[in-house]
Short mmCIF file of C-alpha atoms and ligand atoms in Angstrom, two decimals:
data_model
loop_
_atom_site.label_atom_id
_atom_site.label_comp_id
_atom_site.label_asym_id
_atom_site.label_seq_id
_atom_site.Cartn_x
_atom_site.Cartn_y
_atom_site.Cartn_z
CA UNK A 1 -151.23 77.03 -35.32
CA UNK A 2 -151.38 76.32 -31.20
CA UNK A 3 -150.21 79.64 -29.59
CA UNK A 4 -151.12 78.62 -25.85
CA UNK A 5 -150.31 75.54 -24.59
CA UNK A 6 -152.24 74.58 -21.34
CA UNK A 7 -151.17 71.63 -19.36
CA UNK A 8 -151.74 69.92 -15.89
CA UNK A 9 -149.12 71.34 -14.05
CA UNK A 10 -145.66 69.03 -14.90
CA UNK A 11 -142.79 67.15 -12.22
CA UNK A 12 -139.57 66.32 -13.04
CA UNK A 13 -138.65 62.74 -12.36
CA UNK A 14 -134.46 62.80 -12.23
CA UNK A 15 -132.63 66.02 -10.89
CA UNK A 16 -129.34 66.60 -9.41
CA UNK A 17 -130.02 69.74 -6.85
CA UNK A 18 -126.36 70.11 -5.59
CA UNK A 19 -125.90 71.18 -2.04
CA UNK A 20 -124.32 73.70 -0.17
CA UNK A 21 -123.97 77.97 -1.30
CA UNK A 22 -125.47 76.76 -4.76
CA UNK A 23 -128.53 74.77 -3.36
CA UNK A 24 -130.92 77.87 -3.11
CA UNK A 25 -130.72 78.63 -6.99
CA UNK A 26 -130.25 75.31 -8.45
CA UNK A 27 -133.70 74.31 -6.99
CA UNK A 28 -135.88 77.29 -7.79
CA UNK A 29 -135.24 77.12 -10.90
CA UNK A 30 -136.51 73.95 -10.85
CA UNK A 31 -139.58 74.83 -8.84
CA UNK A 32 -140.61 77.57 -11.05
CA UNK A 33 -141.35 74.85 -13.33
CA UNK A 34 -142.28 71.22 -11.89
CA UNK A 35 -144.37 70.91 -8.84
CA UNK A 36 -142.38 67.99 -7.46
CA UNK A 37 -139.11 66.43 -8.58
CA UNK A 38 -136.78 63.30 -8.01
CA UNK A 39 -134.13 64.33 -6.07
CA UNK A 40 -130.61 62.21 -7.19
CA UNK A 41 -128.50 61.30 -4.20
CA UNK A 42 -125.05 61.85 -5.60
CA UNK A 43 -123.67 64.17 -3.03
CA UNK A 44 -120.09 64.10 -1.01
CA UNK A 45 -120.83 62.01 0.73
CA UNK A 46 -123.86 60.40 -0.89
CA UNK A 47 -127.13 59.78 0.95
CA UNK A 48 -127.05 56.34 2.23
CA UNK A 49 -128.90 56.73 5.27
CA UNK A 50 -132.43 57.48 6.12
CA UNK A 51 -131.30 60.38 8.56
CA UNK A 52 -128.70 61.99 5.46
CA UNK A 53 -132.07 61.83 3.02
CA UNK A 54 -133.91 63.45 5.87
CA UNK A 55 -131.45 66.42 6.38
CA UNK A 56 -131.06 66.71 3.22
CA UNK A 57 -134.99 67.20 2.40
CA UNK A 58 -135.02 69.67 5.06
CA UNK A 59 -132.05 71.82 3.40
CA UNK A 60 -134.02 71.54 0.18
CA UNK A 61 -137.20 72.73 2.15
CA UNK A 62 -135.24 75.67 3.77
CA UNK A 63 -133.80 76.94 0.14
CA UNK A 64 -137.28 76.93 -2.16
CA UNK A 65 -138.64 80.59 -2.18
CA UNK A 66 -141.87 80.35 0.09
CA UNK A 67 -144.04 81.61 -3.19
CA UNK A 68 -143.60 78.24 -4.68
CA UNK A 69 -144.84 75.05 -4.50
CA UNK A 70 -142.47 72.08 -4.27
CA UNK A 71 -141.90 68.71 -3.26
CA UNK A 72 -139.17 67.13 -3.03
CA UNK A 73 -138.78 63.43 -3.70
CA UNK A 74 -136.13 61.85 -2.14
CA UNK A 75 -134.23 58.74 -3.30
CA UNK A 76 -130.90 56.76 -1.61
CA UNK A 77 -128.10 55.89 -3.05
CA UNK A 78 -127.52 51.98 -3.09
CA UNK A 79 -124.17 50.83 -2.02
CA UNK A 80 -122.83 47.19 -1.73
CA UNK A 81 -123.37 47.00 1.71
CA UNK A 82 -126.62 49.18 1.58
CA UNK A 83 -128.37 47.23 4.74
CA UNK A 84 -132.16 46.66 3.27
CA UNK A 85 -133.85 47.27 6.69
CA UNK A 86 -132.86 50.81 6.52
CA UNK A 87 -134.43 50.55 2.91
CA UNK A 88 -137.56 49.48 4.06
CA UNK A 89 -137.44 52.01 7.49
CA UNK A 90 -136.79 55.10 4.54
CA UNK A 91 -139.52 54.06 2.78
CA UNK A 92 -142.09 53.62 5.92
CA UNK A 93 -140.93 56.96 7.80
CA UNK A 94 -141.84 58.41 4.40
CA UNK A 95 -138.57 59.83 3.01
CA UNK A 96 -137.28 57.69 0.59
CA UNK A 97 -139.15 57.04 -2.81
CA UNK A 98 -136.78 55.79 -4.64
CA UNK A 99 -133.36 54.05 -5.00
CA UNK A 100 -130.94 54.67 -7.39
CA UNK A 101 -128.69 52.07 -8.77
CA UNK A 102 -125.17 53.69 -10.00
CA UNK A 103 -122.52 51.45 -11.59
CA UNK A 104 -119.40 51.81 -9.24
CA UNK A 105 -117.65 54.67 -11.24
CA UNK A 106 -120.02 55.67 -13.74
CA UNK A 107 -120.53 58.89 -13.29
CA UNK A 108 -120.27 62.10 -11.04
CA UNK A 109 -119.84 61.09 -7.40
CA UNK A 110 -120.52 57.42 -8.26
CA UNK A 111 -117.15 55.96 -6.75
CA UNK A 112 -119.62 54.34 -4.19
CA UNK A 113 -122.08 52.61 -6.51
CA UNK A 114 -122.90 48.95 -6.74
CA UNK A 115 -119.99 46.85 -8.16
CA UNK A 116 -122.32 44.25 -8.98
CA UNK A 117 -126.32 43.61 -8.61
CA UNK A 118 -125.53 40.29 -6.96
CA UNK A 119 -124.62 42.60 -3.69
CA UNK A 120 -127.99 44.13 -3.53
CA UNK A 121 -130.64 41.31 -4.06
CA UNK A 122 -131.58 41.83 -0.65
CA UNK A 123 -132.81 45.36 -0.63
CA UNK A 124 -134.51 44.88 -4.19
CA UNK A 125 -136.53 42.31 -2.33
CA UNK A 126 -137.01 44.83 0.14
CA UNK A 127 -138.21 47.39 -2.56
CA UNK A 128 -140.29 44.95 -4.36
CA UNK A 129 -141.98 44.10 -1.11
CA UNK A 130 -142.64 47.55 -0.66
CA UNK A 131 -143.43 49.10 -3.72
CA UNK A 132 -140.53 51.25 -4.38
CA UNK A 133 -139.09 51.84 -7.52
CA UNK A 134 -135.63 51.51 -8.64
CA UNK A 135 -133.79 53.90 -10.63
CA UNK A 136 -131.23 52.78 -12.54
CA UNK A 137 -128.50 54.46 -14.56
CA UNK A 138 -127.76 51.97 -16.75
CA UNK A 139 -124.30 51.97 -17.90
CA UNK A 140 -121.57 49.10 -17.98
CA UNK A 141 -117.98 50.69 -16.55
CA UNK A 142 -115.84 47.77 -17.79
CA UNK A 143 -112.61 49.90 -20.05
CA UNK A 144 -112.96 47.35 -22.59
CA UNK A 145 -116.54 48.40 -23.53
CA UNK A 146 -116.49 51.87 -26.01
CA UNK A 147 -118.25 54.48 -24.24
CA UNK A 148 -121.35 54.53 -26.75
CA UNK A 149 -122.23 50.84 -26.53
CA UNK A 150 -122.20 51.01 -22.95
CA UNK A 151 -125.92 51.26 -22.18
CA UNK A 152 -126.99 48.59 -24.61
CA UNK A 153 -124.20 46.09 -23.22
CA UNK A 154 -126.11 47.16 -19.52
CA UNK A 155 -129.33 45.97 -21.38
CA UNK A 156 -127.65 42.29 -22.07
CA UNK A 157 -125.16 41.94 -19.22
CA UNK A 158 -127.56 43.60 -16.45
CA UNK A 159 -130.77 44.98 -16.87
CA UNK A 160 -132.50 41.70 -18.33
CA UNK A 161 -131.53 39.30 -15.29
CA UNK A 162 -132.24 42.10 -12.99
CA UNK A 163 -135.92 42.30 -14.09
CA UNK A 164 -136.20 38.46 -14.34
CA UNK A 165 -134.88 38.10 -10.55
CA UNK A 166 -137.60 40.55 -9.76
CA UNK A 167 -139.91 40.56 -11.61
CA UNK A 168 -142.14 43.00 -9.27
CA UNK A 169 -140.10 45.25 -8.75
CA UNK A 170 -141.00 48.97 -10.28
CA UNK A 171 -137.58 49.58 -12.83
CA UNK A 172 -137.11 53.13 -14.50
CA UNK A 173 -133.96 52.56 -17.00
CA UNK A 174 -133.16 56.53 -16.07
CA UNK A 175 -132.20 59.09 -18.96
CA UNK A 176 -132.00 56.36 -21.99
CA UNK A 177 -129.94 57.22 -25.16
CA UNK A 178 -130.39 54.72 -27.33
CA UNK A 179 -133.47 52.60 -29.22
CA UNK A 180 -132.22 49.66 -27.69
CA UNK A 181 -133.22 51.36 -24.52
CA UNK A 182 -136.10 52.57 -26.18
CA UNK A 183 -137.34 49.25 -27.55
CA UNK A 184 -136.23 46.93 -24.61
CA UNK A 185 -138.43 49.50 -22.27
CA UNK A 186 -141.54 49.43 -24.58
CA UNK A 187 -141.05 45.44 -24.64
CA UNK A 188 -140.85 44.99 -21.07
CA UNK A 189 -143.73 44.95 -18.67
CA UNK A 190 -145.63 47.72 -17.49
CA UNK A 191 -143.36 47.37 -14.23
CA UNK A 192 -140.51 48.88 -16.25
CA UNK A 193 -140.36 52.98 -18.11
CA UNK A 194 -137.80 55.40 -18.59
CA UNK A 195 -136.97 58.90 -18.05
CA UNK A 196 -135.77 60.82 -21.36
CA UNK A 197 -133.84 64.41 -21.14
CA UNK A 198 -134.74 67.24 -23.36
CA UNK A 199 -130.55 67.06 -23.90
CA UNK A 200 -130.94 63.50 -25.80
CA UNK A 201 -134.01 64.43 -27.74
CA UNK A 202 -132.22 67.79 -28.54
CA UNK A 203 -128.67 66.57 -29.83
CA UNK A 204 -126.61 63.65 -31.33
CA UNK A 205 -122.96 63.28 -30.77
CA UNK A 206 -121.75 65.21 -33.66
CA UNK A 207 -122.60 68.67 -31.85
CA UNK A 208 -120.68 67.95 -28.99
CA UNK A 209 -117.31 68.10 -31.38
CA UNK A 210 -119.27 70.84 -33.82
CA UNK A 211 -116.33 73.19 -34.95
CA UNK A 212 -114.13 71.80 -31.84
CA UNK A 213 -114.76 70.16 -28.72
CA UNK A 214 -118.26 71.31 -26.82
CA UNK A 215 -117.72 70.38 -23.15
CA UNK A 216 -121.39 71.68 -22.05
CA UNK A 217 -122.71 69.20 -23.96
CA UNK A 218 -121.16 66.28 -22.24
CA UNK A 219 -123.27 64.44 -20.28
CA UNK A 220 -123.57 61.06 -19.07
CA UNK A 221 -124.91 58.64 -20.89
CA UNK A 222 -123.50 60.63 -23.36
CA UNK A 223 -124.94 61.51 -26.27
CA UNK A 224 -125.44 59.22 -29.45
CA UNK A 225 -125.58 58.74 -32.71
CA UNK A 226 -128.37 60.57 -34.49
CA UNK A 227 -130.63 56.78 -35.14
CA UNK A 228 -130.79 57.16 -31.21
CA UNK A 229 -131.73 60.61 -31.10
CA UNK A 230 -134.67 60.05 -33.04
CA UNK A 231 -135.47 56.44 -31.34
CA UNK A 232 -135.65 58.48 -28.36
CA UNK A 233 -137.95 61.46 -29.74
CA UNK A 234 -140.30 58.78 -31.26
CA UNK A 235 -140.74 57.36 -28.03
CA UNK A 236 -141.17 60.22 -26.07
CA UNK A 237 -143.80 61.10 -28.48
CA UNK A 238 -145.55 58.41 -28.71
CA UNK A 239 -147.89 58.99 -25.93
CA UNK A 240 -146.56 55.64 -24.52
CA UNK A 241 -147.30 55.50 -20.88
CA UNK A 242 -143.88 54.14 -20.64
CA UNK A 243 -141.83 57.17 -21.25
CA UNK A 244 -141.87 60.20 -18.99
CA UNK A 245 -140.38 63.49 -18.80
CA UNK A 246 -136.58 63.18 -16.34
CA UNK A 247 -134.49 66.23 -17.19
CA UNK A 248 -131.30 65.26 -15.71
CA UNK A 249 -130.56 68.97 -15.23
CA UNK A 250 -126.88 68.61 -13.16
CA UNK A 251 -125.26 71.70 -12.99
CA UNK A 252 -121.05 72.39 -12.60
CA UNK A 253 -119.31 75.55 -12.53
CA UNK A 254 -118.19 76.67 -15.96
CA UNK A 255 -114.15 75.98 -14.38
CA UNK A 256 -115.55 72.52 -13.63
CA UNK A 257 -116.49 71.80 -17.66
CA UNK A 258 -113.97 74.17 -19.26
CA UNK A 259 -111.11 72.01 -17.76
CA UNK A 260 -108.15 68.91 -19.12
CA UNK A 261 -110.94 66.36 -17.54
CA UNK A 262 -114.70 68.15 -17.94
CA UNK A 263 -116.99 67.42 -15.54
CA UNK A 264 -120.42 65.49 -17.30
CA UNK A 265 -123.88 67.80 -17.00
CA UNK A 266 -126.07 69.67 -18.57
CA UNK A 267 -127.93 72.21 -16.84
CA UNK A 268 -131.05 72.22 -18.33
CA UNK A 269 -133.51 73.65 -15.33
CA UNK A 270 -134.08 77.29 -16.32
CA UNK A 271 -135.54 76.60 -19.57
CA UNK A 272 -136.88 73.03 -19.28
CA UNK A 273 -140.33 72.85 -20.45
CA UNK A 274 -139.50 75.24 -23.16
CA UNK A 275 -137.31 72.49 -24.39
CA UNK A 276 -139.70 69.78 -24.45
CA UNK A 277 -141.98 71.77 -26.26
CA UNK A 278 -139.62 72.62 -28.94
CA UNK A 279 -139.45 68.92 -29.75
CA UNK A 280 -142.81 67.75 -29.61
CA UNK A 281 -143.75 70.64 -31.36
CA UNK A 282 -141.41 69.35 -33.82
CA UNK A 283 -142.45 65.92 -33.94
CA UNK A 284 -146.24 67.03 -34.42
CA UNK A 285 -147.16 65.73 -31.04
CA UNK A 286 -147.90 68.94 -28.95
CA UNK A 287 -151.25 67.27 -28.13
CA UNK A 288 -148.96 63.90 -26.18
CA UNK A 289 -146.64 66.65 -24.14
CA UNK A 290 -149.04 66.68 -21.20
CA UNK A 291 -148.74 62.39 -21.11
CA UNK A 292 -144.88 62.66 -20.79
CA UNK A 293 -144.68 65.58 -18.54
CA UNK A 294 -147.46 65.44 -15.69
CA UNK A 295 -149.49 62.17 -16.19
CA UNK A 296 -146.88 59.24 -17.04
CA UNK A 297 -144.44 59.55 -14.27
CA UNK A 298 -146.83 60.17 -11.31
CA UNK A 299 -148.87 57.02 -12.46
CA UNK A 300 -145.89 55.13 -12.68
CA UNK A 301 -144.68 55.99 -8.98
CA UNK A 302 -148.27 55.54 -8.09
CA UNK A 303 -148.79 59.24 -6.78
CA UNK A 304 -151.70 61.49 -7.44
CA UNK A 305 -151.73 63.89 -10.00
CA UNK A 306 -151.13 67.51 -9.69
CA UNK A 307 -153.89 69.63 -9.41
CA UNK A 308 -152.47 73.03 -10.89
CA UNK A 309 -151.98 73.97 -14.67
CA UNK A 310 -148.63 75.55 -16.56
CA UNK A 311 -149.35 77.54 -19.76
CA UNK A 312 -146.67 77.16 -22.65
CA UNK A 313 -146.90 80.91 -24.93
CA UNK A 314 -145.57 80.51 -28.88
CA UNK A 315 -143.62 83.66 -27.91
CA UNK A 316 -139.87 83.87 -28.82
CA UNK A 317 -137.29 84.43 -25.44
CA UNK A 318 -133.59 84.80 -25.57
CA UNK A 319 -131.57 82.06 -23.49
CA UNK A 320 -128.76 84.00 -21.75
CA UNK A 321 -125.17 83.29 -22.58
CA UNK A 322 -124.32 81.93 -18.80
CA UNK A 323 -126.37 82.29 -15.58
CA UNK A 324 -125.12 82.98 -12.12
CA UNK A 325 -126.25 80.40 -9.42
CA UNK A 326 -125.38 81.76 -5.71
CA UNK A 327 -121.47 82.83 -7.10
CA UNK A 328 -120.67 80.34 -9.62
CA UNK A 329 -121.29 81.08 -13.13
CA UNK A 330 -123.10 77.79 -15.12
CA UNK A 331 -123.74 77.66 -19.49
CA UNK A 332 -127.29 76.61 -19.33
CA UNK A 333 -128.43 74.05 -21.95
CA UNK A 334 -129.69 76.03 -25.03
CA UNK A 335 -127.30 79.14 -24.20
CA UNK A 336 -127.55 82.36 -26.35
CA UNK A 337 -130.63 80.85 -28.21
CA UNK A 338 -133.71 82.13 -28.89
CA UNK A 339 -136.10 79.49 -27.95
CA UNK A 340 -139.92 79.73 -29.69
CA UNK A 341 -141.86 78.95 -26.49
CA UNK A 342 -142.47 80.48 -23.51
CA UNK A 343 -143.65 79.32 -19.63
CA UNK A 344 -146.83 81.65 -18.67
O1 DOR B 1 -124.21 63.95 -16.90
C1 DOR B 1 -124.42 63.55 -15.76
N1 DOR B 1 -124.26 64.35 -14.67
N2 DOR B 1 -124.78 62.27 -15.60
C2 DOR B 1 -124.88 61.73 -14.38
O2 DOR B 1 -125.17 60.55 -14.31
C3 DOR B 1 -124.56 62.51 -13.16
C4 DOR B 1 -124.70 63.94 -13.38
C5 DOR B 1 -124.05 64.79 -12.28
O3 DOR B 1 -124.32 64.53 -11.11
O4 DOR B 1 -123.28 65.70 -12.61
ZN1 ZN B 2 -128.60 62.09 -13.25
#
């Protein structure tokens, strides 16, 4: 049996940081484990301009304990109106390395999004040009569509034209829940991967109504039925160079989930890589984890490869039962477990 893990040291390609009082320990506990991360742009207001990703990066910089090494990745938030220039200016002053792509209204601070690709053709051409990739949570908002088919009907209604109109532009279908996700992103071209959360690989939809209603496990996409959950665990263990490790750790206070209309999150920082082992010690593929979690993503975005190494210790820790971040109390993901690995 593998007691010690050793891997090249990981990143995390989708995070939500926050900003403001709980900034400073939402991100280190996210740069006690990755060496750089994906920064989301959902703030109030979001970051739309190449000066708001800028101040923003510099907050970040100001709040990671000095001991640690970390990079943040920055990425704007496309709007209808989002004028592609400033695109390709974010892109050349070296701040931006990414745009995401929300659906107007599909998620947490998303009232902004794109109400339709047809509004943005422009600054994908700008992107492709470029070489920087989209990120794309790929949900359909229409009422009429039930809530769990709504990333496959993205697949049909969105994400296929958007790849045929540009067909050089780098796509990651962000946080995928389903295998339709999982098979439409293996299909594609090597242009398009995905991100997959240790959340998704860890749950299907019956736990988050186990014995009543579990509001720390909502998330968005939500979580599926348990075909997905293993779609998604087969891919991630594939050694595929098309999936790679996004934890879509997006902490809200416990007031904020405990409430008549929860907030979506899971705040899976603290105890990320722990996670991911779990499964792929599971699925029998310890020996693909370093693929997913350090090599994939950074060849995907076309970055080097980081030089350091994390060690993963078979050694049993206890998850607390909530965590305090600056004063706001947060249920991490895997709360009041005892998890079989260990980082260091
Ligand atoms: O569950 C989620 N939480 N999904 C998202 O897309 C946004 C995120 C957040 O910012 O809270
Ligand atoms: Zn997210």
């Amino acid at each position: 049996m593998t007691d010690t893990l050793t891997i090249r040291r990981p990143d995390d390609w989708h995070i939500h940081l926050r900003d403001g009082a709980m900034l400073k320990d939402v991100v280190n506990h996210t740069a006690r484990q990755f060496a750089r991360a994906i920064v989301m742009p959902n703030l109030k207001p979001p970051v739309t301009t190449v000066a708001a990703g800028r101040a923003y990066r510099d907050r970040i910089l100001a709040a990671v304990d000095p001991a640690l090494d970390f990079t943040p990745l920055m990425t704007a938030y496309l709007t209808d109106d989002f004028d592609p220039e400033e695109m390709r200016r974010g892109k050349l002053e070296g701040v931006f390395t990414a745009a995401k792509l929300y659906p107007a209204n599909a998620t947490t601070n998303s009232a902004h999004g794109v109400s339709d690709v047809k509004h943005i053709h422009g600054v994908l051409d700008v992107m492709e040009d470029v070489g920087m990739p989209l990120l794309v949570h790929g949900e359909v908002t229409h009422k009429e569509v039930d809530i769990f088919d709504r990333e496959a009907v993205f697949i049909d209604e969105v994400m296929v034209g958007l790849i045929k109109e540009h067909p050089g532009l780098k796509v990651v279908f962000e946080h995928i829940t389903t295998q339709d996700a999982a098979d439409f992103v293996m299909e594609a071209s090597d242009n398009v991967a995905a991100t997959i959360t240790p959340h998704h690989l860890h749950y299907n939809r019956n736990a988050m109504f186990e014995g009543g209603i579990r509001p720390h496990l909502y998330c968005l996409p939500i979580v599926k039925r348990e075909k997905h959950r293993l779609a998604l665990r087969k891919a991630a263990t594939s050694g595929s160079h098309k999936f790679f490790l996004g934890t879509d750790t997006a902490p809200h206070a416990i007031g904020a989930k405990e409430s008549a209309c929860g907030c979506a999150g899971v705040f899976n920082a603290p105890y990320a890589m722990e996670s991911y082992a779990l499964t792929f010690e599971e699925e029998g593929a310890l020996d693909k984890l370093e693929k997913f979690a350090s090599v994939n993503g950074p060849k995907f975005y076309g970055l080097p490869l980081n030089e350091g190494t994390m060690t993963l210790t078979k050694k049993d820790h206890q998850v607390p039962e909530r965590m305090t971040l600056s004063e706001t109390d947060i249920i991490p993901f895997h709360a009041g477990e005892v998890l079989a690995w260990s980082v260091g």
